[in-house]
XYZ file of C-alpha atoms in Angstrom:
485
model
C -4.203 -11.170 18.555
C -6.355 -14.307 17.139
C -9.705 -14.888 19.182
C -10.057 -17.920 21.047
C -13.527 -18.821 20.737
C -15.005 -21.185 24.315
C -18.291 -22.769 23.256
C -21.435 -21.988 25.441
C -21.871 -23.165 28.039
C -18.414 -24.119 29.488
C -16.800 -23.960 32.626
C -13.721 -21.582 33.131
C -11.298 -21.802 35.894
C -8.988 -19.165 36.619
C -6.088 -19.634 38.218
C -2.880 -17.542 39.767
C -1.627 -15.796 42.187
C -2.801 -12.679 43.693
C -2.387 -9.114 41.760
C -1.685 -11.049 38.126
C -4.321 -9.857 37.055
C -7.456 -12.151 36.790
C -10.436 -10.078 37.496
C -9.160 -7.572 35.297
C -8.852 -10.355 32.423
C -12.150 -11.534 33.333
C -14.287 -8.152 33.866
C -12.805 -7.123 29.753
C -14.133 -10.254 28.480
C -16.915 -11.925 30.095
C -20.083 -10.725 31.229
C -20.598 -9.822 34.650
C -23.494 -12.056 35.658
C -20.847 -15.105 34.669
C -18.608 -14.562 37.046
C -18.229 -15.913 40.373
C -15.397 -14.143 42.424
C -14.458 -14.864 45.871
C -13.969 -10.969 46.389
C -16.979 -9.827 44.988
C -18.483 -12.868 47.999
C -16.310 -11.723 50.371
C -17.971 -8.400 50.249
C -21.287 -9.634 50.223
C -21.093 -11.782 53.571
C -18.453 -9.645 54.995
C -17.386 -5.631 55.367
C -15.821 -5.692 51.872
C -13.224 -7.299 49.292
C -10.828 -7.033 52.093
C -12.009 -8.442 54.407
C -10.640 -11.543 55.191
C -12.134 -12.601 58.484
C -15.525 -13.374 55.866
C -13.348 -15.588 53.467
C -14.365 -19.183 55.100
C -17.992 -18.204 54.463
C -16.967 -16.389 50.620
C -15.587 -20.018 49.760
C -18.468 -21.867 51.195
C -21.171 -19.407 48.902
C -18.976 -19.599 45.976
C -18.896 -23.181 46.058
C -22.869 -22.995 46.006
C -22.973 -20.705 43.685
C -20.764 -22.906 41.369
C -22.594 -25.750 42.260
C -25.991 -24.151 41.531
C -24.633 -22.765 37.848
C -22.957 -25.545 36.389
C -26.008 -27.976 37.925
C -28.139 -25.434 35.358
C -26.010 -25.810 32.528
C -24.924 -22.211 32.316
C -21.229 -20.339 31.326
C -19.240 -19.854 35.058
C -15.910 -18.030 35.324
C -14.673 -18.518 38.543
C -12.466 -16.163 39.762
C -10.892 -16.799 42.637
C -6.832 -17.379 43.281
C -7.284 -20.883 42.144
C -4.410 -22.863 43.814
C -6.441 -25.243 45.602
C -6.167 -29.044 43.575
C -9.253 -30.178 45.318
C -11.468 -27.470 44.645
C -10.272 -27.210 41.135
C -11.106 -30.735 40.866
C -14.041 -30.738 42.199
C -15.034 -27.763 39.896
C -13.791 -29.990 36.788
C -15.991 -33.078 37.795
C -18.887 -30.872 38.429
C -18.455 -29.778 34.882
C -18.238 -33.085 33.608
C -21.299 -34.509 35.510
C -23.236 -31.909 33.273
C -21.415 -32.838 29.866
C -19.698 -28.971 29.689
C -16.197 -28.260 28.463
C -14.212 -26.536 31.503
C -10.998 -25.174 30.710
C -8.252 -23.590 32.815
C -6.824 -20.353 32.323
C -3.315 -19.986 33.501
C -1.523 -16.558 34.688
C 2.011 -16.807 34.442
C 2.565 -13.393 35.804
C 6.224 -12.319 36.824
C 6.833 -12.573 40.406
C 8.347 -8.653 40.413
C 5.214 -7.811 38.417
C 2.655 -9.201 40.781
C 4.844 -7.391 43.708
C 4.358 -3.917 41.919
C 0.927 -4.330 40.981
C 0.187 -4.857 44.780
C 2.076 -2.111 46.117
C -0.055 0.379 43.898
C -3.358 -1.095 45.232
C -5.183 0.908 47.952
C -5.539 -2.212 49.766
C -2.860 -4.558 49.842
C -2.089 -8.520 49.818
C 0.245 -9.118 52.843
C 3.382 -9.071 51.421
C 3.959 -12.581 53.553
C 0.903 -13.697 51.681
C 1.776 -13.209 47.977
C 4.670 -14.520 48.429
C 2.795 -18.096 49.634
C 0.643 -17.698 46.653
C 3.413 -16.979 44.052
C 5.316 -20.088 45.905
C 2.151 -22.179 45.362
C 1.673 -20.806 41.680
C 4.981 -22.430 40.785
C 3.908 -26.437 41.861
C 0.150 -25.740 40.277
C 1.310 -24.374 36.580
C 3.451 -27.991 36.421
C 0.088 -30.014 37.813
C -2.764 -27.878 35.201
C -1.873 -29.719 32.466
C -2.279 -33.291 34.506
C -5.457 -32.629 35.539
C -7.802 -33.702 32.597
C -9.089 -29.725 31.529
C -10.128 -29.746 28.068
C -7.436 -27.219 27.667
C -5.031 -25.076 29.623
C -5.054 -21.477 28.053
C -3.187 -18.430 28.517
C -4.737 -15.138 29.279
C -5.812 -14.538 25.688
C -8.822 -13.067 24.013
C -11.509 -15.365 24.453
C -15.204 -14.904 24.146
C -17.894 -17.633 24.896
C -20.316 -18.260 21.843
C -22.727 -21.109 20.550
C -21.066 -24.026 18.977
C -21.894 -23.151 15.559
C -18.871 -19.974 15.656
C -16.502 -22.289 17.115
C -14.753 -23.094 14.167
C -16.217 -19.802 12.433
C -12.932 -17.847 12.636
C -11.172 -19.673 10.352
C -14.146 -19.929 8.086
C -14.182 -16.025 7.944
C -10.184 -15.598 7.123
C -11.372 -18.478 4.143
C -14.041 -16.197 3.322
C -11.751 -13.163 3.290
C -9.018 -14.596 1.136
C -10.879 -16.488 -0.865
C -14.411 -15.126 -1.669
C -17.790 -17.868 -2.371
C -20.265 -16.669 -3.881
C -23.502 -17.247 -1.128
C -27.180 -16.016 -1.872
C -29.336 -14.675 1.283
C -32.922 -14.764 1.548
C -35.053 -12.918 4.636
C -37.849 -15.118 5.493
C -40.538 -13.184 7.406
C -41.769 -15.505 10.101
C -43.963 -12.712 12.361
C -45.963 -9.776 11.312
C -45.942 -8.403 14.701
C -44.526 -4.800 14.955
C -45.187 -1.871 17.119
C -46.935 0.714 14.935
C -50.200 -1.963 15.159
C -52.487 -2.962 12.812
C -53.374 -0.246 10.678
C -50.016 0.315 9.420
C -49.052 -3.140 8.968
C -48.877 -2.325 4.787
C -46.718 0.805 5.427
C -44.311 -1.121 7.862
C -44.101 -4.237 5.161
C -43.199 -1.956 2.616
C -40.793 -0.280 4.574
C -38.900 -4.033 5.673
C -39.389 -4.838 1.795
C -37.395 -1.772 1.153
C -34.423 -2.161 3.641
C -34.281 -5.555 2.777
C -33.408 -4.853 -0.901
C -30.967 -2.034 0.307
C -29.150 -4.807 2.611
C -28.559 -6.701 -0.342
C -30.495 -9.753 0.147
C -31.883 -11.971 -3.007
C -35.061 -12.888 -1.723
C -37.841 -12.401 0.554
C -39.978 -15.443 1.634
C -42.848 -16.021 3.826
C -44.120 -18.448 5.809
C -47.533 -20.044 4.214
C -49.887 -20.651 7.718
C -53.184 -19.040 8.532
C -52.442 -18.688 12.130
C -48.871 -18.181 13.468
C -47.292 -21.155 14.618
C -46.165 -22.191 18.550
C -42.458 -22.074 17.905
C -42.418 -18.428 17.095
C -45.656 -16.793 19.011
C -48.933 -17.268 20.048
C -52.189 -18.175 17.472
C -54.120 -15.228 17.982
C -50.889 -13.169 16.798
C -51.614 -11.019 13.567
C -50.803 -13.513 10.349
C -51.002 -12.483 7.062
C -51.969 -14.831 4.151
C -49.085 -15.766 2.438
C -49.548 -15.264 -1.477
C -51.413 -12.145 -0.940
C -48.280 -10.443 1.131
C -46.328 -12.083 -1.358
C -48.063 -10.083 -4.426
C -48.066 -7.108 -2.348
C -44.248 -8.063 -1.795
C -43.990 -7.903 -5.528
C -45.921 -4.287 -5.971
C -42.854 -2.852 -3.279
C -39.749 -4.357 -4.524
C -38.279 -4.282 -7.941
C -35.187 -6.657 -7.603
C -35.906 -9.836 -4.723
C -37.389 -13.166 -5.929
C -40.518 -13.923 -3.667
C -41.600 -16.990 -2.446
C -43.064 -19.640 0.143
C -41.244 -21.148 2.706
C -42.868 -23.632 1.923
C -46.644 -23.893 0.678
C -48.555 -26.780 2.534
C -49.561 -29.200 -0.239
C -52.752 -29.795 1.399
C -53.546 -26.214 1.717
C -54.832 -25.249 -1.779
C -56.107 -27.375 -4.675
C -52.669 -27.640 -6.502
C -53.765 -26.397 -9.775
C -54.803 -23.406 -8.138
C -51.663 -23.466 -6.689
C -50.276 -23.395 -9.932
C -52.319 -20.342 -11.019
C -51.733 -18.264 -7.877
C -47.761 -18.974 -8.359
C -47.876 -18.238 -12.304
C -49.799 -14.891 -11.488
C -47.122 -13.786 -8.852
C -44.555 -14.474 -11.484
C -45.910 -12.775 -14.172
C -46.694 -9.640 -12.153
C -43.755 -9.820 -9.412
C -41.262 -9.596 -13.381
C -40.295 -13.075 -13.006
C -39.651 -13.163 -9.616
C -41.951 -16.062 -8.121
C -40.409 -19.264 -6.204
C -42.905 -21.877 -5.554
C -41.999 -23.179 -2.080
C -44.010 -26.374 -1.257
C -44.055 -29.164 1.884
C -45.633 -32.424 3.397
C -47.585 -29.596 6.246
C -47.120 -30.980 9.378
C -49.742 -28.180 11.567
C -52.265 -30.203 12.248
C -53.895 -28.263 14.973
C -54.240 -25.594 11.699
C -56.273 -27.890 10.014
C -58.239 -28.839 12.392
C -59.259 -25.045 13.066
C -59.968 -25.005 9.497
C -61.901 -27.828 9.119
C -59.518 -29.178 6.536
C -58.267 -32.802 6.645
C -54.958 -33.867 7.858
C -54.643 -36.806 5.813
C -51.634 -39.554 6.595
C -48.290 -38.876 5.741
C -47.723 -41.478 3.106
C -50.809 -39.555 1.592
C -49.388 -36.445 2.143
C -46.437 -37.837 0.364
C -47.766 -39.034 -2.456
C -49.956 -35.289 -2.882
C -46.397 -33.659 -2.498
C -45.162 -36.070 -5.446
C -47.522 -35.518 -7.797
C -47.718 -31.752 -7.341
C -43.822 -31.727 -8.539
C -44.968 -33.261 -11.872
C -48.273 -31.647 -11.877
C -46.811 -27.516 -11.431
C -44.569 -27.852 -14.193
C -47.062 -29.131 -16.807
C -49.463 -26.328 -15.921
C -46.680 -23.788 -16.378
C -45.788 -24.874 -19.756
C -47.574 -24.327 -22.840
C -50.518 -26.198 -24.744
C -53.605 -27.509 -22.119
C -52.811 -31.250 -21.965
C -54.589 -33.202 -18.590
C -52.123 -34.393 -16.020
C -52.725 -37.859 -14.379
C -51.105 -38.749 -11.627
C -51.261 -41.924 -8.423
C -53.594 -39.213 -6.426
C -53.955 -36.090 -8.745
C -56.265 -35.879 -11.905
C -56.373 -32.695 -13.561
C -58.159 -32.757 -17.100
C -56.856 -29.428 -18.104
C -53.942 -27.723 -17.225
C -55.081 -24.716 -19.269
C -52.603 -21.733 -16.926
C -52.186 -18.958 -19.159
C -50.390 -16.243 -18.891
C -47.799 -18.990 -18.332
C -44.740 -17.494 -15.946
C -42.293 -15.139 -17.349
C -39.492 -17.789 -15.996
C -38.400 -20.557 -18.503
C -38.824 -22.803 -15.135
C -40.519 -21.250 -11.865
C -37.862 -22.506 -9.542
C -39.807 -25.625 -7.649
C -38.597 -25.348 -4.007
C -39.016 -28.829 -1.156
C -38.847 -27.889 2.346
C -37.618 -30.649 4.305
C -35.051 -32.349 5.714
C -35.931 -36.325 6.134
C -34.615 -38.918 3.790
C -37.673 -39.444 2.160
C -38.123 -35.662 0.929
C -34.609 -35.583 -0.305
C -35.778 -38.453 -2.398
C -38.759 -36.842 -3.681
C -36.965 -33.906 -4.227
C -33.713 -35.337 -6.005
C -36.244 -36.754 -8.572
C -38.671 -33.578 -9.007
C -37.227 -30.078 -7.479
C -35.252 -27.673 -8.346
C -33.968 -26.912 -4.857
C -34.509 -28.301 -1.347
C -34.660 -26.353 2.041
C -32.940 -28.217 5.034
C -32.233 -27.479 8.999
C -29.249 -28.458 11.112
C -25.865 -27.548 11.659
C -22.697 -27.873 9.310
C -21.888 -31.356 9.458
C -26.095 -32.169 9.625
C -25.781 -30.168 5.711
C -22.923 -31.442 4.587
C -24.448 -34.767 4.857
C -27.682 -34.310 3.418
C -25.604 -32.891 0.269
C -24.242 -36.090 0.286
C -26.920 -37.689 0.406
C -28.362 -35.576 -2.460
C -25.128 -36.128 -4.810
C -25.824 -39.858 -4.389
C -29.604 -39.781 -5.192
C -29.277 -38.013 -8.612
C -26.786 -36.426 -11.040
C -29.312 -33.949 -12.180
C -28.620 -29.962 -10.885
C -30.546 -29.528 -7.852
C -29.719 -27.163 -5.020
C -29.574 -27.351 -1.417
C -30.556 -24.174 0.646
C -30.637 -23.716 4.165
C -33.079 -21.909 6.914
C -31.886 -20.771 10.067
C -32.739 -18.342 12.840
C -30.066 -15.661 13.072
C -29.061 -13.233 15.121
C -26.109 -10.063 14.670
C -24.949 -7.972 17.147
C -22.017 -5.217 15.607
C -19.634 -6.958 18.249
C -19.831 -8.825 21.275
C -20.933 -6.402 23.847
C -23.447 -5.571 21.486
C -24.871 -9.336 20.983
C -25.055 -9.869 24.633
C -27.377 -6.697 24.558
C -29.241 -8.215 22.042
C -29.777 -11.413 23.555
C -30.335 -9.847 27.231
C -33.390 -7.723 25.598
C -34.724 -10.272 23.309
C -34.510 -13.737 25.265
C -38.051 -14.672 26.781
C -37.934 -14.243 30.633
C -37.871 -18.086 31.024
C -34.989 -18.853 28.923
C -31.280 -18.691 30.035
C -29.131 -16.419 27.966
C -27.305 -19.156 26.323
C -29.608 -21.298 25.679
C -31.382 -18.309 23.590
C -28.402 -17.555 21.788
C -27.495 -20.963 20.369
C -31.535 -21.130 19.565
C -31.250 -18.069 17.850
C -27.455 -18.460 16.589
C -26.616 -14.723 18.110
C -23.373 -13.858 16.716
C -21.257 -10.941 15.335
C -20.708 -9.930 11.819
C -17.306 -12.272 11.660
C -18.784 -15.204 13.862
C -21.642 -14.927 10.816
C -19.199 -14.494 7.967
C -17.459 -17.876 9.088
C -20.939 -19.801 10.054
C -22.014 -18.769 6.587
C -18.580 -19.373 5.321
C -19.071 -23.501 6.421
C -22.390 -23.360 5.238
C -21.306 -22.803 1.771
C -18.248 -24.836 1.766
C -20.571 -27.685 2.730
C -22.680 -27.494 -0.538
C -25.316 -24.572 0.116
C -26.157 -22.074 -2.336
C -28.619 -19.813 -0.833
C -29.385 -19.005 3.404
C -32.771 -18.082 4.131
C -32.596 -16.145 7.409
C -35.209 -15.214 10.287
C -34.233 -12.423 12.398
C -35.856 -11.688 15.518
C -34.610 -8.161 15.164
C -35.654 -6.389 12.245
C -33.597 -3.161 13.397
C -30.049 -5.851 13.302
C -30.707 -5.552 9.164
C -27.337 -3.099 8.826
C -25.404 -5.221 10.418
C -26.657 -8.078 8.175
C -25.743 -6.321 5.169
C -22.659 -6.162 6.224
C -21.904 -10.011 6.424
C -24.036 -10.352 3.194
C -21.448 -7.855 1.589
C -18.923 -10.632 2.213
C -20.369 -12.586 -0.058
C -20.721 -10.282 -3.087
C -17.966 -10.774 -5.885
């Protein structure tokens, strides 16, 4: 049976009569912490499931409860019989106040089935009582649909998951049938690990060498001197970046290396030039130069280097394109440029490649510009439709070849139950589950296949990948074996 996939966070609403089997539905496919049942309530402010004399005050905490999830944006099934218009309403408008889909999920269970299931329960439904609810259940299938639900679903299987795997199933089948070719690159964005300092070399060399036997195509790193606020704290360990990458170079024999990306103020950029050419050279022609405006300006600062404007920052970026390539060719002629003035571009030995890929990270208008007119590739953010249209973009800037690849945080679980493990151990204390898991794009193997799938379809070659879960590399070779042909 096809997977329906819900995007997080969303509202669902279940609805039928007693004994046709909604908490069953719900317990095999949703977590337990998102559901709200009236039974499991009714136990809590009463003497058990049973008992009914507690239901008034079950209602009243579920409709807190509700109230209290949806107000925080996060994924509520509510299980409860359902029959009640006004409380279904009220649930939908809830939802809608805090701009999430809600859906209802309709169980058409036979009337003889429902009867049978209750007989075998220890603890039955009135007979009297069903037969209300399966009376009801007939008026409120007809009145679902009329009700303004983003959709009205039959018990299927359906699974909650960020926006971007939405549409991934389809992308995957694509993938399947029709197989694109996709490169994958590991950026390593933390040098934190649990064997400490002293064996930081060993424990490189040892990601360096799963990472090859996963199958990826590169290995970049990030070029700061201090780890940056979106991924840890500044006194975390940091190691410079184009001395890991030559020691990169010393434990792999098969993944290009690179930046992701060099600041352009960070390094006189003839030196830049040399440091790059030397990687090459020794890495077997393996170097790509990443380079960028740099936007850390509390780095600088720490440094005591400047943080000059951004149209100067620009215009450095610009003439580094056109500087790097004259220094890696041959002969020693200067290079003159609106900010740059380099008398001799003597860089010998020149790289092994015939052209050390030039990579632009960035995503604005203006660096696509630069880039369309000096780079070989350009690194960009967003979702799918955010890529396709900064290929567009691209295609209408230049007709020379120039690729577009893609950075992303990424998280793979082996299968559902095993991402929500993921994201319940990893997520920071402070941060709801789904919110996490769209920040981290926590999927399985398939939702990555199809994410990837998109990706490619909407014009990138390579994905550069941070994982915040160096042990989840097996189950990333397996979507990057999806892309082999």
């Amino acid at each position: 049976m096809d997977e329906l996939k819900l995007p997080s966070p969303c509202v669902v609403i279940l609805v039928g009569p007693g004994a046709s089997g909604k908490s069953t539905w719900a317990a095999e496919r949703f977590a337990a912490d998102l559901i709200v049942s009236s039974d499991r309530l009714r136990a809590l402010v009463g003497a058990g499931e049973d008992d009914l004399a507690a239901s008034a005050d079950a209602f009243a905490l579920l409709e807190e409860v509700v109230r209290q999830r949806i107000g925080r944006r996060l994924t509520t099934v509510i299980d409860t019989l359902g029959l009640d218009r006004e409380r279904r309403l009220r649930w939908l408008e809830l939802a809608r106040v805090a701009g999430m889909p809600c859906v209802a999920v309709g169980f058409d269970t036979p009337a003889a089935e429902c009867r049978a299931r209750n007989r075998s329960r220890e603890k039955r439904i009135p007979a009297d009582v069903l037969t209300s609810q399966l009376r009801s259940w007939a008026a409120v299938k007809k009145e679902l649909p009329t009700e303004g639900y983003d959709d009205v679903l039959e018990p299927a299987v359906v699974r909650v998951v960020p926006s971007a795997f939405v549409d991934a199933g389809a992308a995957a089948v694509r993938q399947a049938e029709a197989p694109e070719r996709l490169r994958f690159g590991l950026q390593l964005s933390s040098y934190t690990h649990k064997a400490g300092r002293a064996e930081t070399a060993a424990w490189i060399r040892e990601v360096a060498t799963k990472t090859e036997a996963a199958g990826f195509d590169a290995i970049y790193v990030m070029d700061h001197f201090r780890q940056i606020p979106q991924v840890g704290r500044a006194w975390d360990d940091f190691l410079e970046s184009w001395t890991t990458l030559g020691y990169l170079a010393a434990c792999t024999s098969r993944v290009r290396l690179g930046t992701l990306v060099s600041g352009i103020t960070y390094r006189n950029v003839a030196h830049l030039g040399k440091i790059a050419a030397t990687l090459d050279v020794l890495s077997g022609g393996r170097a790509v130069c990443g380079v960028g405006l740099a936007w850390f300006e509390a780095e600088h600062k720490a440094y005591g280097w400047t943080f000059p404007p951004v149209a100067e920052r620009y215009a450095l970026l610009e003439d580094a394109l056109q500087l790097l390539p004259v220094l890696w060719g041959p002969g020693n002629k200067p290079f003159h440029g609106a900010v740059l003035d380099v008398p001799d571009t003597t860089c010998y030995p020149r790289p092994l490649q015939d052209r050390l890929p030039l990579l632009v990270g960035g995503s604005g208008r203006r660096t696509l510009r630069v880039a369309a007119r000096h780079a070989d590739a350009v690194n960009v953010f967003g979702d799918v439709a955010t890529v396709r249209k900064h290929a567009d973009y691209l295609r209408e800037l230049t007709d020379r070849p120039i690729e577009l690849t893609h950075l992303s945080t990424t998280l793979v679980g082996k299968d559902h139950r095993d991402v929500d493990e993921l994201v319940s151990r990893l997520r920071p204390r402070n941060q709801n589950p789904a919110r996490y898991a769209a920040s981290v794009n926590a999927g399985t193997i398939a939702d990555q296949i199809g994410r990837f799938r998109e990706l490619s379809e909407a014009g990138v070659a390579e994905v550069m990948i941070s994982l915040p879960d160096l042990d989840t590399l097996d189950s990333v070779a397996e979507v990057i074996s999806a892309f082999r042909l």
